Short mmCIF file of C-alpha atoms and ligand atoms in Angstrom, two decimals:
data_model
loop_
_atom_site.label_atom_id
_atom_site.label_comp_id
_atom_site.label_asym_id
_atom_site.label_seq_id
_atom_site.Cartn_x
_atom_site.Cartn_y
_atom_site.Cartn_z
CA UNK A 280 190.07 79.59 88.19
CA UNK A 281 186.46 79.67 89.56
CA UNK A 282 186.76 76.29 91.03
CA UNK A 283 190.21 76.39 93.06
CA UNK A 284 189.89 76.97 96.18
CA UNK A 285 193.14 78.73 97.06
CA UNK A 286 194.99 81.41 95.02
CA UNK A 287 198.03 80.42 92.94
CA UNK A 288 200.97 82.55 92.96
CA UNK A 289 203.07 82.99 90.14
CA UNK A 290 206.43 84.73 90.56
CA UNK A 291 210.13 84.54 89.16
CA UNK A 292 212.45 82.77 91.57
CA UNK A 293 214.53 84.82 93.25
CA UNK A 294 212.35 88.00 93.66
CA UNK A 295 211.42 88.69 96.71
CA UNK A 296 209.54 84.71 97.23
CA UNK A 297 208.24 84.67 100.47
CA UNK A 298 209.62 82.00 102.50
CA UNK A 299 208.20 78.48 101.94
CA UNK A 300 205.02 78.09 104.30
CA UNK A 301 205.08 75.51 107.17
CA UNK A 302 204.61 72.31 105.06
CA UNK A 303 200.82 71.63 104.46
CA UNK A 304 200.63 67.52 103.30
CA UNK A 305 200.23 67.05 100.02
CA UNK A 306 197.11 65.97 98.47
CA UNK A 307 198.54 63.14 96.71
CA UNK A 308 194.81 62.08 94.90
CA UNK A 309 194.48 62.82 91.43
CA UNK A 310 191.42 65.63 91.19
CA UNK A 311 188.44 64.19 91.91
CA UNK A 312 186.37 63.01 88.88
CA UNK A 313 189.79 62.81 86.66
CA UNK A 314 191.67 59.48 86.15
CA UNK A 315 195.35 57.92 86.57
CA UNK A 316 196.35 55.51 83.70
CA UNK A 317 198.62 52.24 84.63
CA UNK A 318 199.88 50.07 82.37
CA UNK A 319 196.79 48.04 82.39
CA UNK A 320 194.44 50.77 82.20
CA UNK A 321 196.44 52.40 79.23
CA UNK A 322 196.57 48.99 77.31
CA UNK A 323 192.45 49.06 77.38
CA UNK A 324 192.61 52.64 76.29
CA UNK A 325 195.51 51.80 73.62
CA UNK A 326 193.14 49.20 72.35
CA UNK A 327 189.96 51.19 72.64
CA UNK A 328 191.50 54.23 70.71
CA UNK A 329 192.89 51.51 68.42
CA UNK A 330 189.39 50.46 67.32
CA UNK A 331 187.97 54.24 66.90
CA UNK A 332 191.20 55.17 64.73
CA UNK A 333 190.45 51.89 62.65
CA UNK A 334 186.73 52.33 62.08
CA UNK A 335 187.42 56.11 61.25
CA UNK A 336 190.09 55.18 59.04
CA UNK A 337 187.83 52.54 57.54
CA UNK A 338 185.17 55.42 56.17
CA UNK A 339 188.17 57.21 54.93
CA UNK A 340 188.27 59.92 57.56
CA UNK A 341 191.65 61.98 58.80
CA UNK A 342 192.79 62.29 62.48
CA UNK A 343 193.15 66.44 63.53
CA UNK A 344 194.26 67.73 66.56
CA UNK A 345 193.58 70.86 68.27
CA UNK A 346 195.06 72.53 71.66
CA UNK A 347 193.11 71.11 74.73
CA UNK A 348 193.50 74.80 75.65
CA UNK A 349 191.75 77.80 73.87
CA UNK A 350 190.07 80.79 74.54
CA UNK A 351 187.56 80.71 76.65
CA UNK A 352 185.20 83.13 74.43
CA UNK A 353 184.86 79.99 71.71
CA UNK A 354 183.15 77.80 74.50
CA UNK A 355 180.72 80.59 75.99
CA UNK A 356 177.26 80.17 74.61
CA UNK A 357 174.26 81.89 76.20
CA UNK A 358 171.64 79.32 75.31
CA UNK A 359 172.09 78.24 79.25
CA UNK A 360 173.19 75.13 78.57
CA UNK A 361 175.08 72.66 80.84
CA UNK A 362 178.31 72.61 79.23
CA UNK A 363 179.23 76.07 79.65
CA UNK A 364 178.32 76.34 83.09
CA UNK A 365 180.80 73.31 83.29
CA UNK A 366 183.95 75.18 81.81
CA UNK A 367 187.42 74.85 83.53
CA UNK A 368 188.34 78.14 83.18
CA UNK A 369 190.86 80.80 84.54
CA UNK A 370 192.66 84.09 83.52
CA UNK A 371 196.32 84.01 82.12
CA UNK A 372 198.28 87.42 82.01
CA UNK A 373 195.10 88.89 80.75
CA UNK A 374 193.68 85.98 78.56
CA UNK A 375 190.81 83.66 79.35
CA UNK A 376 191.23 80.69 78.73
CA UNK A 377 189.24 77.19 79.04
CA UNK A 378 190.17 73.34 78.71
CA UNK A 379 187.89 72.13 75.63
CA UNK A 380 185.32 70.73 77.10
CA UNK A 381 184.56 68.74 73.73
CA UNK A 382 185.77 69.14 70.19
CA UNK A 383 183.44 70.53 67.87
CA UNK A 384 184.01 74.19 68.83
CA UNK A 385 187.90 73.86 67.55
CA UNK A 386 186.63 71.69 64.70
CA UNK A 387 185.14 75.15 63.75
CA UNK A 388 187.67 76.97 64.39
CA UNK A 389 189.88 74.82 62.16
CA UNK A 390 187.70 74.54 59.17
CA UNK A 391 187.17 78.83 59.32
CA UNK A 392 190.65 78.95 59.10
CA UNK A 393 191.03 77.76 55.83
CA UNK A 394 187.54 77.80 54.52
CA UNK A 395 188.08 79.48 51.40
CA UNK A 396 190.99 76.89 50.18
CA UNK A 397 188.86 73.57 51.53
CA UNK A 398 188.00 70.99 49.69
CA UNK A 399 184.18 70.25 50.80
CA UNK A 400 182.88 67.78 51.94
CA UNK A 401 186.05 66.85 54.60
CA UNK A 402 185.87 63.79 57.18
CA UNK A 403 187.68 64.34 60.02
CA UNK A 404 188.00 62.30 63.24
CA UNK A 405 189.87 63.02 66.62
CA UNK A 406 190.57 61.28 70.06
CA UNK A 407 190.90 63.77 72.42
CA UNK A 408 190.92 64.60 76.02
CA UNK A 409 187.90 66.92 77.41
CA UNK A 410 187.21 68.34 80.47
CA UNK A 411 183.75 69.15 82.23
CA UNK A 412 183.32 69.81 85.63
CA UNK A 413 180.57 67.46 85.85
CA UNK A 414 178.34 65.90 88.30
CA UNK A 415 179.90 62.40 88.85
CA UNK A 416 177.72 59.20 88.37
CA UNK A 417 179.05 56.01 86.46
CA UNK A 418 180.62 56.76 83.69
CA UNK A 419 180.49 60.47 83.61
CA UNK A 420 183.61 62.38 84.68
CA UNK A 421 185.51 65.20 84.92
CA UNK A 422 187.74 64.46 82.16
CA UNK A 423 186.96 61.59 79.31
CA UNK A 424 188.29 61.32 75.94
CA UNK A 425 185.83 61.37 73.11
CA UNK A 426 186.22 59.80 69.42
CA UNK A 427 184.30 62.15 67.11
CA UNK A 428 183.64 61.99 63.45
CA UNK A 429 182.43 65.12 61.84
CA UNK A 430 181.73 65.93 58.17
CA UNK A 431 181.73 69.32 56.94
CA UNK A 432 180.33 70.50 53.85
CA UNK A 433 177.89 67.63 53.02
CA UNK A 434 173.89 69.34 53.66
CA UNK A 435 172.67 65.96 52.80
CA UNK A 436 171.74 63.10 55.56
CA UNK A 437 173.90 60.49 53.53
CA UNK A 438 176.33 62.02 55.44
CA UNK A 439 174.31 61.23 58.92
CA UNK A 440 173.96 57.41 57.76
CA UNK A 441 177.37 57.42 57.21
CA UNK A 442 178.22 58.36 61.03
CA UNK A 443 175.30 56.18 62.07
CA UNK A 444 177.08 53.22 60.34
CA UNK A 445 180.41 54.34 61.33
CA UNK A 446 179.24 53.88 65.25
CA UNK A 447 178.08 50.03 64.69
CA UNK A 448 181.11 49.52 62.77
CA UNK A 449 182.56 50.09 66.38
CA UNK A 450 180.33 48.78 68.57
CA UNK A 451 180.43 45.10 66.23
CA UNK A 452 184.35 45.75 66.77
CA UNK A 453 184.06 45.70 70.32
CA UNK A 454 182.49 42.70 70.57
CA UNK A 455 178.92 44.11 71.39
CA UNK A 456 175.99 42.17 69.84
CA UNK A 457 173.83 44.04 68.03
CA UNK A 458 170.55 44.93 70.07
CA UNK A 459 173.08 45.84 73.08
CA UNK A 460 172.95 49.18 71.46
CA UNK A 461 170.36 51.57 70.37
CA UNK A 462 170.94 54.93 68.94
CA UNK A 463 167.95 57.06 69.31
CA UNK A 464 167.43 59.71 66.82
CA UNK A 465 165.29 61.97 65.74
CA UNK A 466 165.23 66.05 64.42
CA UNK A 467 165.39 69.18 65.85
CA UNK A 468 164.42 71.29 62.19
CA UNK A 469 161.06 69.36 62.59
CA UNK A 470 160.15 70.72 65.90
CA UNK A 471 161.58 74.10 64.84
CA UNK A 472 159.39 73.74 61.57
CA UNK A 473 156.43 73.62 63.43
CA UNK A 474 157.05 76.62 65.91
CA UNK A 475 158.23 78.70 62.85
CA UNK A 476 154.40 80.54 62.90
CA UNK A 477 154.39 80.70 66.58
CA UNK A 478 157.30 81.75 68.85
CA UNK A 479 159.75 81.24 66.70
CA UNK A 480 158.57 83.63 63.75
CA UNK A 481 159.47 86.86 66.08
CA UNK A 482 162.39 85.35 67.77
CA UNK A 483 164.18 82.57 65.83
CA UNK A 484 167.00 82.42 68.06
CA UNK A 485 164.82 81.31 71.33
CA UNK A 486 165.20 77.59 69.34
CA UNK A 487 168.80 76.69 70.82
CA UNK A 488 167.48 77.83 74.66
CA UNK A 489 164.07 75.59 73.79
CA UNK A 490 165.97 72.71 72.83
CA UNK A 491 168.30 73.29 76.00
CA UNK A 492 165.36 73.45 78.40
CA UNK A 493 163.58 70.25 76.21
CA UNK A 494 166.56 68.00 76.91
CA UNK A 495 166.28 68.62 80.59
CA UNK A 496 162.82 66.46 80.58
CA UNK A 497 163.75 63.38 81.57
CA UNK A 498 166.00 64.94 84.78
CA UNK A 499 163.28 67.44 85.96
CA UNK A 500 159.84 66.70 84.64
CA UNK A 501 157.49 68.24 82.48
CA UNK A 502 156.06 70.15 84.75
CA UNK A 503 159.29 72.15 85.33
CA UNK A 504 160.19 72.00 81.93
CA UNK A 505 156.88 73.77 81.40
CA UNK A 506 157.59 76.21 83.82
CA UNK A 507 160.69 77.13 82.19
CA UNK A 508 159.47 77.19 78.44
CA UNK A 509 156.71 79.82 79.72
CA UNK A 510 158.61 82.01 82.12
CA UNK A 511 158.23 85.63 80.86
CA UNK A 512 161.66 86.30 82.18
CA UNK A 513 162.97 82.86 80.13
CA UNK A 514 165.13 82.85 77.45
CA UNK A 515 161.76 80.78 75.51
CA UNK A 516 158.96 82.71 76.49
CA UNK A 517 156.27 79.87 75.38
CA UNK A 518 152.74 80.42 75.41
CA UNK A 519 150.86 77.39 78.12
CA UNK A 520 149.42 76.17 74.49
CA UNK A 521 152.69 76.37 72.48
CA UNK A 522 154.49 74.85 75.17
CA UNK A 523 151.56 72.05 75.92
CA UNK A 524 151.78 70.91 72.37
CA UNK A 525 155.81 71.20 71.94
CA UNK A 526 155.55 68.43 74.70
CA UNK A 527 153.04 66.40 72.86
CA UNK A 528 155.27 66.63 70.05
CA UNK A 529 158.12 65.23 72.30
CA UNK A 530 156.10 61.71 72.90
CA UNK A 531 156.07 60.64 68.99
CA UNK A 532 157.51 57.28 68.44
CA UNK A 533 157.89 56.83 65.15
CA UNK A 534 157.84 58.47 61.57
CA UNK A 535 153.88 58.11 61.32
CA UNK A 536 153.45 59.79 64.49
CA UNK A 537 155.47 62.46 64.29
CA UNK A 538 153.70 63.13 60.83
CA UNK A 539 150.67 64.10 62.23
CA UNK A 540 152.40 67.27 64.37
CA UNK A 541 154.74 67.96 61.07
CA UNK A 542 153.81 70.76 59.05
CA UNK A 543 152.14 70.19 55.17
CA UNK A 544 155.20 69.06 52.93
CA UNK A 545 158.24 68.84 55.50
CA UNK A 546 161.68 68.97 54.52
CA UNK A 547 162.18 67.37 58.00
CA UNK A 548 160.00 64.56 57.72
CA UNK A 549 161.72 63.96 54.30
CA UNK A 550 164.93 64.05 55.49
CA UNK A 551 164.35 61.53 57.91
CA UNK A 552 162.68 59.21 55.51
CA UNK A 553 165.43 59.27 53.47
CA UNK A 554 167.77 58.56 56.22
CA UNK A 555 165.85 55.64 57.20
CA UNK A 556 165.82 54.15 53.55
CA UNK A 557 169.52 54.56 54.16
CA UNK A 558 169.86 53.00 56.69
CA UNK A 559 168.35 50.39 55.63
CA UNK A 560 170.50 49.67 53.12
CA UNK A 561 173.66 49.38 55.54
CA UNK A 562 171.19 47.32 57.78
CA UNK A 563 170.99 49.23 61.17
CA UNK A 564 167.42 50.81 60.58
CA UNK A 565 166.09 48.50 63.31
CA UNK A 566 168.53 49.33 65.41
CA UNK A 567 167.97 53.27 65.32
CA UNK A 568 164.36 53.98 66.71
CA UNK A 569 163.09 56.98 65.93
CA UNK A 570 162.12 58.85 69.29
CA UNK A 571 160.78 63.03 69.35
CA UNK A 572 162.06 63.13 72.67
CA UNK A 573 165.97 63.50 71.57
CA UNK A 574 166.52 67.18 70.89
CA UNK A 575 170.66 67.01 72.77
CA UNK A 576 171.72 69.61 75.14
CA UNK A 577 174.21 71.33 73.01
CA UNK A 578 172.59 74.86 71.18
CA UNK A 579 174.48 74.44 68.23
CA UNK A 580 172.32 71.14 66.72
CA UNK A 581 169.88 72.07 63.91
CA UNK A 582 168.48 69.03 62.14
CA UNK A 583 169.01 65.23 62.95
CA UNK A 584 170.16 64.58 66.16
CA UNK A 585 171.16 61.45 67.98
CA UNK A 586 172.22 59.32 70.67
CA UNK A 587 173.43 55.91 71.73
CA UNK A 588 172.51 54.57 74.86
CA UNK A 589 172.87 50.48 76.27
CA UNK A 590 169.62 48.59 75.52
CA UNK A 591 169.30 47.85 79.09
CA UNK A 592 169.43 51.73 79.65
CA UNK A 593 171.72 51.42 83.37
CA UNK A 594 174.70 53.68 81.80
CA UNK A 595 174.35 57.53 80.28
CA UNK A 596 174.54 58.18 76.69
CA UNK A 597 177.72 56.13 74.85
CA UNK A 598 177.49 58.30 72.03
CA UNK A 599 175.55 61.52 70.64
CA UNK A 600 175.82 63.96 68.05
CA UNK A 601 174.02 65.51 65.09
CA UNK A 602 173.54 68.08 62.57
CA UNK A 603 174.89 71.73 63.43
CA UNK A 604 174.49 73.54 59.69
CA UNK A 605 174.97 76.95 61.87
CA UNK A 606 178.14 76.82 64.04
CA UNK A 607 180.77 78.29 61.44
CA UNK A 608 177.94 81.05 60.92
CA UNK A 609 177.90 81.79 64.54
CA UNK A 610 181.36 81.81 65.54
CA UNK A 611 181.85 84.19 62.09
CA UNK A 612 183.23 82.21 59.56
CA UNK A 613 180.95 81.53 56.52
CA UNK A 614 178.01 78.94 56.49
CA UNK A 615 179.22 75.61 55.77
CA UNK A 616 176.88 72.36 57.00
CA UNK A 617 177.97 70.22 58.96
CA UNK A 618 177.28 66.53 60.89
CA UNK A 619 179.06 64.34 63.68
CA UNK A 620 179.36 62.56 66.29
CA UNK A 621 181.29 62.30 70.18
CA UNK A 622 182.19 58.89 71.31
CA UNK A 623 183.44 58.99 74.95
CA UNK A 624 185.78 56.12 76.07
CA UNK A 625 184.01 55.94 80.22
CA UNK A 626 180.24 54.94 79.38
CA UNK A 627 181.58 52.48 76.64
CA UNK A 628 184.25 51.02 79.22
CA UNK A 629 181.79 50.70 82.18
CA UNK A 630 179.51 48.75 79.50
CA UNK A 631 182.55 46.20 77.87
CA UNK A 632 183.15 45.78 81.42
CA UNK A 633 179.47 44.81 82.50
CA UNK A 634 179.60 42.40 79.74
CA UNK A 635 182.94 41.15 80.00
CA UNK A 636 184.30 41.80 76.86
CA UNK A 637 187.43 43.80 77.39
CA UNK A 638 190.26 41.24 76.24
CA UNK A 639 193.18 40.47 78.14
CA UNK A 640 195.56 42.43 77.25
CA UNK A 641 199.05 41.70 78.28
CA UNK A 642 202.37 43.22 78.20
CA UNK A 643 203.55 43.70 74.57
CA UNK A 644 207.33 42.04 75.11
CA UNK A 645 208.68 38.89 72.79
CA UNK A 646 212.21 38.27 74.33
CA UNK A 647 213.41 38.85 77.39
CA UNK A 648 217.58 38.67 77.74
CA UNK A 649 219.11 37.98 80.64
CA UNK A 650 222.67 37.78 81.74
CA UNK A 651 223.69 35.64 84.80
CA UNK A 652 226.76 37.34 85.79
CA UNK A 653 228.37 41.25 85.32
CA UNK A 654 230.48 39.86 82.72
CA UNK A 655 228.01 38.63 80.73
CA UNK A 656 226.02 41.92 80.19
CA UNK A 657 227.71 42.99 77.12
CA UNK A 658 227.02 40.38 75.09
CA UNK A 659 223.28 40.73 76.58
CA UNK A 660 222.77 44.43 75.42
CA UNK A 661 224.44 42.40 72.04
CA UNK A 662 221.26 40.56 71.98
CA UNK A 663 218.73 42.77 72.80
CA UNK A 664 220.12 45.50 70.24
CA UNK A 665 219.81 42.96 67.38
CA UNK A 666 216.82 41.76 68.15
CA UNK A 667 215.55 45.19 68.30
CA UNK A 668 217.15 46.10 65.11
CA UNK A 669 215.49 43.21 63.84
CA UNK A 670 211.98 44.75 64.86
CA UNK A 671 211.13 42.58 67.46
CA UNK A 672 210.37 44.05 71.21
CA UNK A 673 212.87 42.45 73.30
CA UNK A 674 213.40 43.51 77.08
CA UNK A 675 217.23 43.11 78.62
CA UNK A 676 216.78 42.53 82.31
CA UNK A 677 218.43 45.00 84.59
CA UNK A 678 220.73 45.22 87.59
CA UNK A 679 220.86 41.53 89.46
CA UNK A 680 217.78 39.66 89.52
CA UNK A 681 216.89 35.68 90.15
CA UNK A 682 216.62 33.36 86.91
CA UNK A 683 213.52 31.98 88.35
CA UNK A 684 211.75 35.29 88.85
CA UNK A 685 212.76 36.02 85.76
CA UNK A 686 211.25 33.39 83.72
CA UNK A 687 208.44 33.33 85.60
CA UNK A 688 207.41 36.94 85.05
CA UNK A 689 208.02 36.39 81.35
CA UNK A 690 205.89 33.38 81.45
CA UNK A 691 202.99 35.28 82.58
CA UNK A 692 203.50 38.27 80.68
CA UNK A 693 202.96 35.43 77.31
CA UNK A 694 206.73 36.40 76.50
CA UNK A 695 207.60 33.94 73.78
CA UNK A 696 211.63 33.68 74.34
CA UNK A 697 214.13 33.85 76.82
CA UNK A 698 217.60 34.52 75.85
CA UNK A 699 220.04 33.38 78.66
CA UNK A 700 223.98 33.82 78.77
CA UNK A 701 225.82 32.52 81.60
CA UNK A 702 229.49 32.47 82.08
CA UNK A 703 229.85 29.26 80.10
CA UNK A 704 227.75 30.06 76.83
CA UNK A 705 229.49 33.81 76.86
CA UNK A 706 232.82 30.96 76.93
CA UNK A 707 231.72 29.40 73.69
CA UNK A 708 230.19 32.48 72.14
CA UNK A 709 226.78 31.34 72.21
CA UNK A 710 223.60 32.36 73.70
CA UNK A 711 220.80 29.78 75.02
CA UNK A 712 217.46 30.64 73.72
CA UNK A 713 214.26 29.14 75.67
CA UNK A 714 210.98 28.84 73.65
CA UNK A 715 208.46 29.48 76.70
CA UNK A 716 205.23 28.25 74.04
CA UNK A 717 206.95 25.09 72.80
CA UNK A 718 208.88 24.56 75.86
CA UNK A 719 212.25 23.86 73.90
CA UNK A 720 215.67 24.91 74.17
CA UNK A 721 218.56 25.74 71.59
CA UNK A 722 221.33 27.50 71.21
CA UNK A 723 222.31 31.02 68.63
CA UNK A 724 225.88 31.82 68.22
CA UNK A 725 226.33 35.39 70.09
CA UNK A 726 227.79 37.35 67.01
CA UNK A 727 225.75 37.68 63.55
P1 HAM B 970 178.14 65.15 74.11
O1 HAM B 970 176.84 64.44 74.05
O2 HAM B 970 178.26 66.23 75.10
O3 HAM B 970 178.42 65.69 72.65
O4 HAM B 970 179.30 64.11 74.37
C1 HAM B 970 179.45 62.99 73.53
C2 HAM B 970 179.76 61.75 74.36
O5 HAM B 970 180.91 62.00 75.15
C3 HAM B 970 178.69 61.38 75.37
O6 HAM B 970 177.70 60.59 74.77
C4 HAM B 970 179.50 60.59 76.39
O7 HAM B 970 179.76 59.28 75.96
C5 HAM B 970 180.83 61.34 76.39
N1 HAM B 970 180.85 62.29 77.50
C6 HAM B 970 180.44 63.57 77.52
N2 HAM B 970 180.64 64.12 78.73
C7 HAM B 970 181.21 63.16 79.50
C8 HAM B 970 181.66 63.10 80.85
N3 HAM B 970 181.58 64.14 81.65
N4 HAM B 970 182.19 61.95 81.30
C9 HAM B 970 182.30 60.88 80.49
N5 HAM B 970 181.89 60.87 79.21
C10 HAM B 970 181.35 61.99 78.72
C11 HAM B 970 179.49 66.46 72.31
O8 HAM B 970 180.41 66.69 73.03
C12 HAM B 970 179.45 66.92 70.86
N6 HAM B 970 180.56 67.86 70.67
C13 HAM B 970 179.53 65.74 69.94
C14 HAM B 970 179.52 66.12 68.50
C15 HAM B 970 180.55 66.01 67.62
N7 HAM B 970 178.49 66.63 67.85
C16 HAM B 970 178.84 66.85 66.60
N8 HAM B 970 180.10 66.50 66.45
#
């Protein structure tokens, strides 16, 4: 593993173990930049998940799943980009391996598969846990889950409106008001269009590095980006002039503007026009400005890409994706287009939180039963199992504890009954049920 710090031996009990060092403490810390869930932090993500499943499911898209492990070799792309350089990675009795450090690359994978017997296009979504060894600031981690949407097979931007909508179907689930959100989008085949008779007419496949080194702008300047576009020993090997009007290119604001730097008749620019017709009809176009100066750090992206930042623009990106028509091709399966999106569950938290529109979410119990005495506990566990039979979530309290206590915690926890048997209601075979909302009383017999 390139980042531990200490080798890890692996050996079968028994033969020949050295014996057990002078104990070193502990480091009881979960890895920096990764995150333990409690109760109340996996009832946000419960509900958070909840509302990507539901919007996915609402554009009539399956869940997949994949192995957060795979071989390393499917993550490895030499455009230079961040990601890779990012990998958790180690060796395994001759394997390498890598934790996915986002889904798309197994989405492939998947869809190569069984290419041949698909039915095209497919809609797939997936939550899923990815690692990166990242940089921390707010909201960017080592490990974050990610909703993504994808749709293979569909060359057409329908399918990019589609995604668009599906991510302010979300966003309006989570309470945000519209305008707290902009996704900013524009297209990397129209920049590519336009270098086709320069740079890129010798060497096509300098585009993914050009994009890589593009999307660096707003961390290192254009100066450096510059330097990097035109370095003979680069991966891009831009002319000063090429490279002077790829960043003028990068400034365009809107459709008009980045007509003037589009080639005669551009599929691009038609593309996007259509997209933003469409988009108009499921009445987001406002809320998706066009901007030249998205291109995405992933190499795989070849047309529309996107991404979704707060309006105030404190966080990182909530969402991104795009278009990647070439990813089967290059990991050797056969072309098949293909569009989505990555959701991640930090930036969006750090944002419901600044605006105070997580919900209170409390323990998910309706009864509690409790038994006064030892004697009483059968007819308890009596309770509780037919009130669980019955489908409701019932919680029998355990070992000796005070009645007070008791219905206090329940109380808080919005528990809506109490089922009590004491010595004297066991005696007449009934149970005493409290209604905590209505603040009543009555009694069930204990069999039935
Ligand atoms: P991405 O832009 O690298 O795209 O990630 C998508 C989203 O995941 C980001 O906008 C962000 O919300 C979240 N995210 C990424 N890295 C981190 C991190 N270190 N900590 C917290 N959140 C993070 C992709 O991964 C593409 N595979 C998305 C895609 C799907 N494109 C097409 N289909």
């Amino acid at each position: 593993m390139t980042q531990g710090r200490k080798t890890i031996e692996t050996r079968t009990p028994g033969e020949g173990a050295p014996a057990p060092a002078a104990a070193e403490p502990i480091d009881l810390q979960p890895p920096r930049g990764t995150r333990d869930f409690y109760p109340e932090d996996m009832r946000r993500r419960n509900w958070l998940f909840g509302q990507f499943r539901e919007t996915a499911a609402r554009f009539g898209f399956e869940e997949v799943d994949a192995p957060m492990v795979e071989n390393a070799s499917l993550f490895t792309r030499k455009a230079g980009e961040e990601i890779v350089h990012q990998l958790y990675h180690f060796e395994l009795h001759d394997r390498h391996l890598a934790l996915r450090p986002e889904m798309t690359p197994s989405l492939a994978r998947m869809v190569i598969a069984r290419q041949g017997a698909m039915r095209f296009p497919i809609r797939w979504f997936t939550v899923t846990q990815n690692w990166r060894y990242e940089r921390m600031t707010r909201g960017r981690r080592r490990e974050h889950y990610q909703w993504n949407m994808d749709v293979w097979g569909e060359p057409g931007v329908e399918a990019e409106a589609e995604l668009l909508s599906a991510i302010f179907t979300v966003l309006d689930a989570l309470g945000l008001a519209r305008g707290k959100v902009k996704v900013r989008l524009n297209s990397r085949a129209l920049l590519e269009e336009s270098l086709r008779g320069g740079v890129l007419a010798t060497r096509p496949e300098a585009f993914a590095a050009l994009c890589v080194v593009i999307d660096k702008l707003d961390k290192i300047g254009a100066q450096a980006v510059t330097d990097l576009l035109c370095d003979p020993a680069g991966a891009v090997q831009l002319s000063a002039g090429e490279a002077a009007s790829v960043l003028e290119m990068l400034a365009a604001r809107s459709l008009d503007e980045a007509a003037r730097f589009a080639t005669p008749g551009s599929a691009a620019l038609a593309d996007l026009r259509r997209l933003y017709a469409l988009l108009d009809a499921y009445g987001i176009a406002d809320q998706v400005p066009f901007d030249a100066s998205v291109v995405r750090g992933l190499a795989y992206y070849t047309g529309v890409v996107f991404e979704a930042f707060d309006a105030a623009g404190s966080l990182r990106a909530i969402a991104g994706g795009g278009r990647y028509d070439r990813l089967a091709e290059t990991l050797g399966g056969k072309p098949v287009p293909a569009v989505g999106f990555g959701f991640g569950d930090a930036v969006i938290g750090e944002l419901l939180e600044d605006e105070g529109l997580w919900p209170a979410l409390a323990l998910d119990v309706q009864d509690v039963v409790f038994a006064f005495g030892e004697a009483e506990k059968p007819a308890a566990i009596a309770v509780a199992s037919r009130l669980r039979r019955a489908g409701r979530r019932a919680l029998l309290v355990l070992g000796t504890a005070k009645l007070k206590r008791v219905l206090g915690d329940a109380d808080k926890a919005g528990v809506s009954q109490v089922w009590l048997i004491g010595e004297e209601e066991r005696a007449r075979g009934v149970v005493k049920v409290r209604d905590l909302a209505k603040k009543t009383e009555r009694e069930e017999p204990l069999e039935g």
